[in-house]
Amino acid sequence: MSQQKSGAAVGTTHGEEFPESAIADYLKSHPDFFERHPLILLSLKLPHRTGGTAVSLVERQVSMLRQRNAQLERQFKDLVSVAKSNDALVEKIHQLGLQLMRAPDLAARLERLETSLREDFGAERAVLVLFSDASPVTAERDGFVRRLSAEDADVKPFAAFLRAAKPRCGPLRDRQKYIFERDADSVSSAALVPLGTNASLGFLIIGSRDPDHFHPGKRMDFLARLGDLLSVALSGESV
């Protein structure tokens, strides 16, 4: 065998060089190689990462498998945590739907919606924007409902969102913060939920002081479900 050449060729046979990639491919396609040649496996030594002491290939494999197992265990715990969080969110939306169905009228629905957003969903600030020409005239609640024209100056900054008519999360521009009226300067990020077909009814905006709380990577399917539920509940139809 000739001396190894900086990752290119590791040896020669009858004058032919064998690149490392060829040897690696061969070992991958023949995983039983070391079973058929156990003496070679036992003779292999690898330098230890934290010192000069050499360890056997088997010991290195065991160490790598343990690291991989720990990584998979962490990933599994993360998946379980996300699944539990999603289950809890689905249950909250379900309970909100039940509350809205039990409400005797639209005013009661609005009250229960505001309370649920604050107590169950942890909303620091929420505003329900209803377009005056498309929503029931009885849809009123001070500090929570804003009845505006679709052409209102405070609605204009949301034009792109309303055209897309899909839930969105992310930071708010300064002009968009005016929709909150009070405490507008303290809101940094928000979830936007369109209501009605093509956002014809209006939209719900839930704000947070944390600029990263409502980030673009948030799950949108839950917001879409919430929007479907509220669209029926606030349009005057039976829930």
Short mmCIF file of C-alpha atoms in Angstrom, two decimals:
data_model
loop_
_atom_site.label_atom_id
_atom_site.label_comp_id
_atom_site.label_asym_id
_atom_site.label_seq_id
_atom_site.Cartn_x
_atom_site.Cartn_y
_atom_site.Cartn_z
CA MET A 1 0.00 0.00 0.00
CA SER A 2 1.30 3.49 -0.83
CA GLN A 3 1.08 6.45 1.47
CA GLN A 4 -2.38 8.17 1.59
CA LYS A 5 -2.64 11.26 -0.65
CA SER A 6 -4.70 14.08 0.94
CA GLY A 7 -8.09 12.49 0.44
CA ALA A 8 -7.49 11.45 -3.18
CA ALA A 9 -5.97 7.95 -3.29
CA VAL A 10 -5.37 5.67 -0.30
CA GLY A 11 -3.51 2.82 -1.90
CA THR A 12 -2.41 1.01 -5.07
CA THR A 13 -2.86 -2.46 -6.46
CA HIS A 14 -0.82 -3.45 -9.52
CA GLY A 15 -0.08 0.23 -10.08
CA GLU A 16 -3.74 1.32 -9.92
CA GLU A 17 -4.81 3.89 -7.33
CA PHE A 18 -8.05 3.52 -5.35
CA PRO A 19 -9.73 6.83 -4.48
CA GLU A 20 -11.29 7.11 -1.03
CA SER A 21 -14.72 7.58 -2.56
CA ALA A 22 -14.49 4.21 -4.31
CA ILE A 23 -13.54 2.49 -1.07
CA ALA A 24 -16.36 4.26 0.78
CA ASP A 25 -18.87 3.27 -1.91
CA TYR A 26 -17.67 -0.32 -1.76
CA LEU A 27 -18.07 -0.51 2.02
CA LYS A 28 -21.56 1.05 1.80
CA SER A 29 -22.66 -1.50 -0.78
CA HIS A 30 -21.05 -4.38 1.16
CA PRO A 31 -22.02 -3.76 4.82
CA ASP A 32 -21.07 -7.35 5.69
CA PHE A 33 -17.44 -6.80 4.64
CA PHE A 34 -16.13 -6.63 8.21
CA GLU A 35 -18.21 -9.64 9.21
CA ARG A 36 -16.37 -11.62 6.56
CA HIS A 37 -13.04 -10.08 7.60
CA PRO A 38 -13.23 -9.70 11.41
CA LEU A 39 -9.46 -9.54 11.87
CA ILE A 40 -9.31 -6.37 9.77
CA LEU A 41 -12.06 -4.79 11.88
CA LEU A 42 -10.25 -5.63 15.12
CA SER A 43 -7.00 -4.20 13.82
CA LEU A 44 -8.48 -0.83 12.83
CA LYS A 45 -7.73 2.05 15.18
CA LEU A 46 -9.01 5.63 15.11
CA PRO A 47 -7.56 8.62 17.04
CA HIS A 48 -9.77 9.79 19.86
CA ARG A 49 -11.21 13.28 19.27
CA THR A 50 -10.33 14.58 22.73
CA GLY A 51 -6.81 13.19 22.88
CA GLY A 52 -4.17 11.10 21.26
CA THR A 53 -5.46 7.76 22.57
CA ALA A 54 -6.61 5.43 19.81
CA VAL A 55 -9.96 3.63 20.02
CA SER A 56 -11.23 0.71 17.98
CA LEU A 57 -13.64 1.21 15.11
CA VAL A 58 -16.33 -0.61 17.07
CA GLU A 59 -15.91 1.76 20.02
CA ARG A 60 -16.13 4.76 17.69
CA GLN A 61 -19.29 3.32 16.11
CA VAL A 62 -20.84 2.76 19.52
CA SER A 63 -20.01 6.35 20.51
CA MET A 64 -21.53 7.72 17.29
CA LEU A 65 -24.65 5.58 17.73
CA ARG A 66 -25.08 6.91 21.27
CA GLN A 67 -24.81 10.49 20.02
CA ARG A 68 -27.30 9.76 17.26
CA ASN A 69 -29.66 8.13 19.74
CA ALA A 70 -29.49 11.18 22.03
CA GLN A 71 -30.23 13.45 19.07
CA LEU A 72 -33.22 11.35 18.01
CA GLU A 73 -34.50 11.32 21.58
CA ARG A 74 -34.37 15.12 21.71
CA GLN A 75 -36.19 15.35 18.37
CA PHE A 76 -38.84 12.92 19.60
CA LYS A 77 -39.40 14.97 22.76
CA ASP A 78 -39.74 18.11 20.64
CA LEU A 79 -42.32 16.40 18.41
CA VAL A 80 -44.29 15.22 21.44
CA SER A 81 -44.24 18.74 22.87
CA VAL A 82 -45.48 20.22 19.59
CA ALA A 83 -48.19 17.56 19.33
CA LYS A 84 -49.41 18.31 22.86
CA SER A 85 -49.44 22.04 22.11
CA ASN A 86 -51.43 21.44 18.91
CA ASP A 87 -53.92 19.21 20.74
CA ALA A 88 -54.42 21.90 23.38
CA LEU A 89 -54.98 24.53 20.69
CA VAL A 90 -57.53 22.36 18.87
CA GLU A 91 -59.36 21.83 22.17
CA LYS A 92 -59.45 25.60 22.82
CA ILE A 93 -60.93 26.26 19.38
CA HIS A 94 -63.48 23.51 19.99
CA GLN A 95 -64.49 24.99 23.35
CA LEU A 96 -64.76 28.45 21.79
CA GLY A 97 -67.09 27.01 19.16
CA LEU A 98 -69.29 25.51 21.88
CA GLN A 99 -69.42 28.83 23.73
CA LEU A 100 -70.43 30.67 20.57
CA MET A 101 -73.17 28.14 19.83
CA ARG A 102 -74.58 28.53 23.34
CA ALA A 103 -74.62 32.32 23.16
CA PRO A 104 -78.21 33.63 22.85
CA ASP A 105 -77.39 36.52 20.52
CA LEU A 106 -74.62 38.31 18.64
CA ALA A 107 -73.75 40.59 21.55
CA ALA A 108 -73.16 37.56 23.76
CA ARG A 109 -71.04 35.94 21.07
CA LEU A 110 -68.82 38.99 20.87
CA GLU A 111 -68.43 39.07 24.65
CA ARG A 112 -67.47 35.40 24.80
CA LEU A 113 -65.11 35.74 21.87
CA GLU A 114 -63.22 38.63 23.49
CA THR A 115 -63.06 36.82 26.84
CA SER A 116 -61.83 33.59 25.23
CA LEU A 117 -59.13 35.34 23.21
CA ARG A 118 -57.83 37.00 26.38
CA GLU A 119 -58.19 34.12 28.88
CA ASP A 120 -57.82 30.97 26.76
CA PHE A 121 -55.55 32.11 23.93
CA GLY A 122 -53.46 34.60 25.91
CA ALA A 123 -54.13 37.52 23.57
CA GLU A 124 -52.50 40.68 24.93
CA ARG A 125 -54.51 42.84 22.56
CA ALA A 126 -57.21 41.92 20.05
CA VAL A 127 -59.38 43.94 17.71
CA LEU A 128 -62.24 42.68 15.57
CA VAL A 129 -62.52 44.83 12.46
CA LEU A 130 -65.93 44.48 10.82
CA PHE A 131 -66.77 46.23 7.58
CA SER A 132 -69.83 48.36 8.19
CA ASP A 133 -71.54 47.53 4.92
CA ALA A 134 -71.15 43.74 5.29
CA SER A 135 -71.66 43.00 9.00
CA PRO A 136 -74.79 43.14 11.18
CA VAL A 137 -75.48 46.56 12.67
CA THR A 138 -75.79 44.91 16.09
CA ALA A 139 -72.15 43.78 15.99
CA GLU A 140 -70.81 46.25 18.53
CA ARG A 141 -68.54 46.00 21.58
CA ASP A 142 -66.57 48.93 22.95
CA GLY A 143 -62.82 48.44 22.99
CA PHE A 144 -62.97 45.27 20.92
CA VAL A 145 -65.07 45.76 17.78
CA ARG A 146 -64.27 48.46 15.25
CA ARG A 147 -66.90 48.97 12.56
CA LEU A 148 -65.13 50.60 9.63
CA SER A 149 -65.53 51.10 5.93
CA ALA A 150 -63.27 48.95 3.77
CA GLU A 151 -61.90 52.25 2.46
CA ASP A 152 -61.10 53.66 5.91
CA ALA A 153 -57.61 55.07 6.39
CA ASP A 154 -56.88 52.59 9.19
CA VAL A 155 -57.81 49.66 6.90
CA LYS A 156 -55.71 50.78 3.92
CA PRO A 157 -52.39 49.47 5.36
CA PHE A 158 -53.88 45.94 5.33
CA ALA A 159 -54.77 46.01 1.62
CA ALA A 160 -52.29 43.30 0.58
CA PHE A 161 -53.42 40.99 3.40
CA LEU A 162 -57.09 41.53 2.51
CA ARG A 163 -56.46 40.83 -1.17
CA ALA A 164 -54.74 37.54 -0.30
CA ALA A 165 -57.52 36.70 2.20
CA LYS A 166 -55.29 34.23 4.03
CA PRO A 167 -54.14 34.17 7.69
CA ARG A 168 -50.80 35.86 8.27
CA CYS A 169 -48.37 36.28 11.16
CA GLY A 170 -45.49 38.69 11.45
CA PRO A 171 -44.29 42.12 12.54
CA LEU A 172 -46.54 45.16 12.09
CA ARG A 173 -45.65 48.32 10.24
CA ASP A 174 -46.20 51.57 12.11
CA ARG A 175 -49.23 52.49 10.01
CA GLN A 176 -50.84 49.12 10.75
CA LYS A 177 -50.56 49.64 14.50
CA TYR A 178 -53.14 52.42 14.37
CA ILE A 179 -55.84 49.79 14.06
CA PHE A 180 -55.44 49.15 17.81
CA GLU A 181 -56.06 52.79 18.78
CA ARG A 182 -55.11 52.48 22.44
CA ASP A 183 -51.76 50.81 23.28
CA ALA A 184 -50.88 50.89 19.58
CA ASP A 185 -47.21 51.68 20.24
CA SER A 186 -46.81 48.64 22.48
CA VAL A 187 -47.84 46.11 19.80
CA SER A 188 -44.93 44.69 17.77
CA SER A 189 -46.24 41.54 16.07
CA ALA A 190 -49.67 40.20 15.23
CA ALA A 191 -51.77 37.39 13.80
CA LEU A 192 -54.23 38.45 11.11
CA VAL A 193 -57.31 36.31 10.42
CA PRO A 194 -59.59 37.16 7.44
CA LEU A 195 -63.33 36.77 7.99
CA GLY A 196 -65.84 35.84 5.33
CA THR A 197 -65.31 34.93 1.69
CA ASN A 198 -62.33 36.96 0.40
CA ALA A 199 -62.27 38.78 3.76
CA SER A 200 -65.59 40.40 2.88
CA LEU A 201 -66.74 40.54 6.51
CA GLY A 202 -63.54 42.02 7.94
CA PHE A 203 -60.67 40.58 9.96
CA LEU A 204 -59.49 39.72 13.44
CA ILE A 205 -56.09 41.00 14.55
CA ILE A 206 -54.37 39.64 17.67
CA GLY A 207 -51.36 41.63 18.82
CA SER A 208 -48.37 40.95 21.04
CA ARG A 209 -45.67 43.13 22.59
CA ASP A 210 -43.12 40.45 21.67
CA PRO A 211 -41.88 41.09 18.09
CA ASP A 212 -41.15 37.37 17.68
CA HIS A 213 -44.34 35.97 19.21
CA PHE A 214 -46.29 35.98 15.95
CA HIS A 215 -43.60 35.04 13.44
CA PRO A 216 -44.15 33.90 9.83
CA GLY A 217 -43.34 30.30 10.79
CA LYS A 218 -46.45 29.98 12.97
CA ARG A 219 -49.05 27.37 12.07
CA MET A 220 -51.67 28.97 9.82
CA ASP A 221 -54.15 26.11 9.65
CA PHE A 222 -55.38 26.79 13.18
CA LEU A 223 -55.91 30.45 12.37
CA ALA A 224 -57.84 29.44 9.25
CA ARG A 225 -60.11 27.22 11.36
CA LEU A 226 -60.67 30.05 13.80
CA GLY A 227 -61.53 32.35 10.90
CA ASP A 228 -64.08 29.89 9.48
CA LEU A 229 -65.71 29.56 12.89
CA LEU A 230 -65.91 33.30 13.50
CA SER A 231 -67.15 34.04 9.97
CA VAL A 232 -70.27 32.00 10.64
CA ALA A 233 -70.69 33.20 14.24
CA LEU A 234 -70.46 36.90 13.34
CA SER A 235 -72.44 36.92 10.12
CA GLY A 236 -75.75 36.48 11.92
CA GLU A 237 -76.09 32.86 10.83
CA SER A 238 -76.61 29.95 13.20
CA VAL A 239 -73.35 28.54 14.51
#
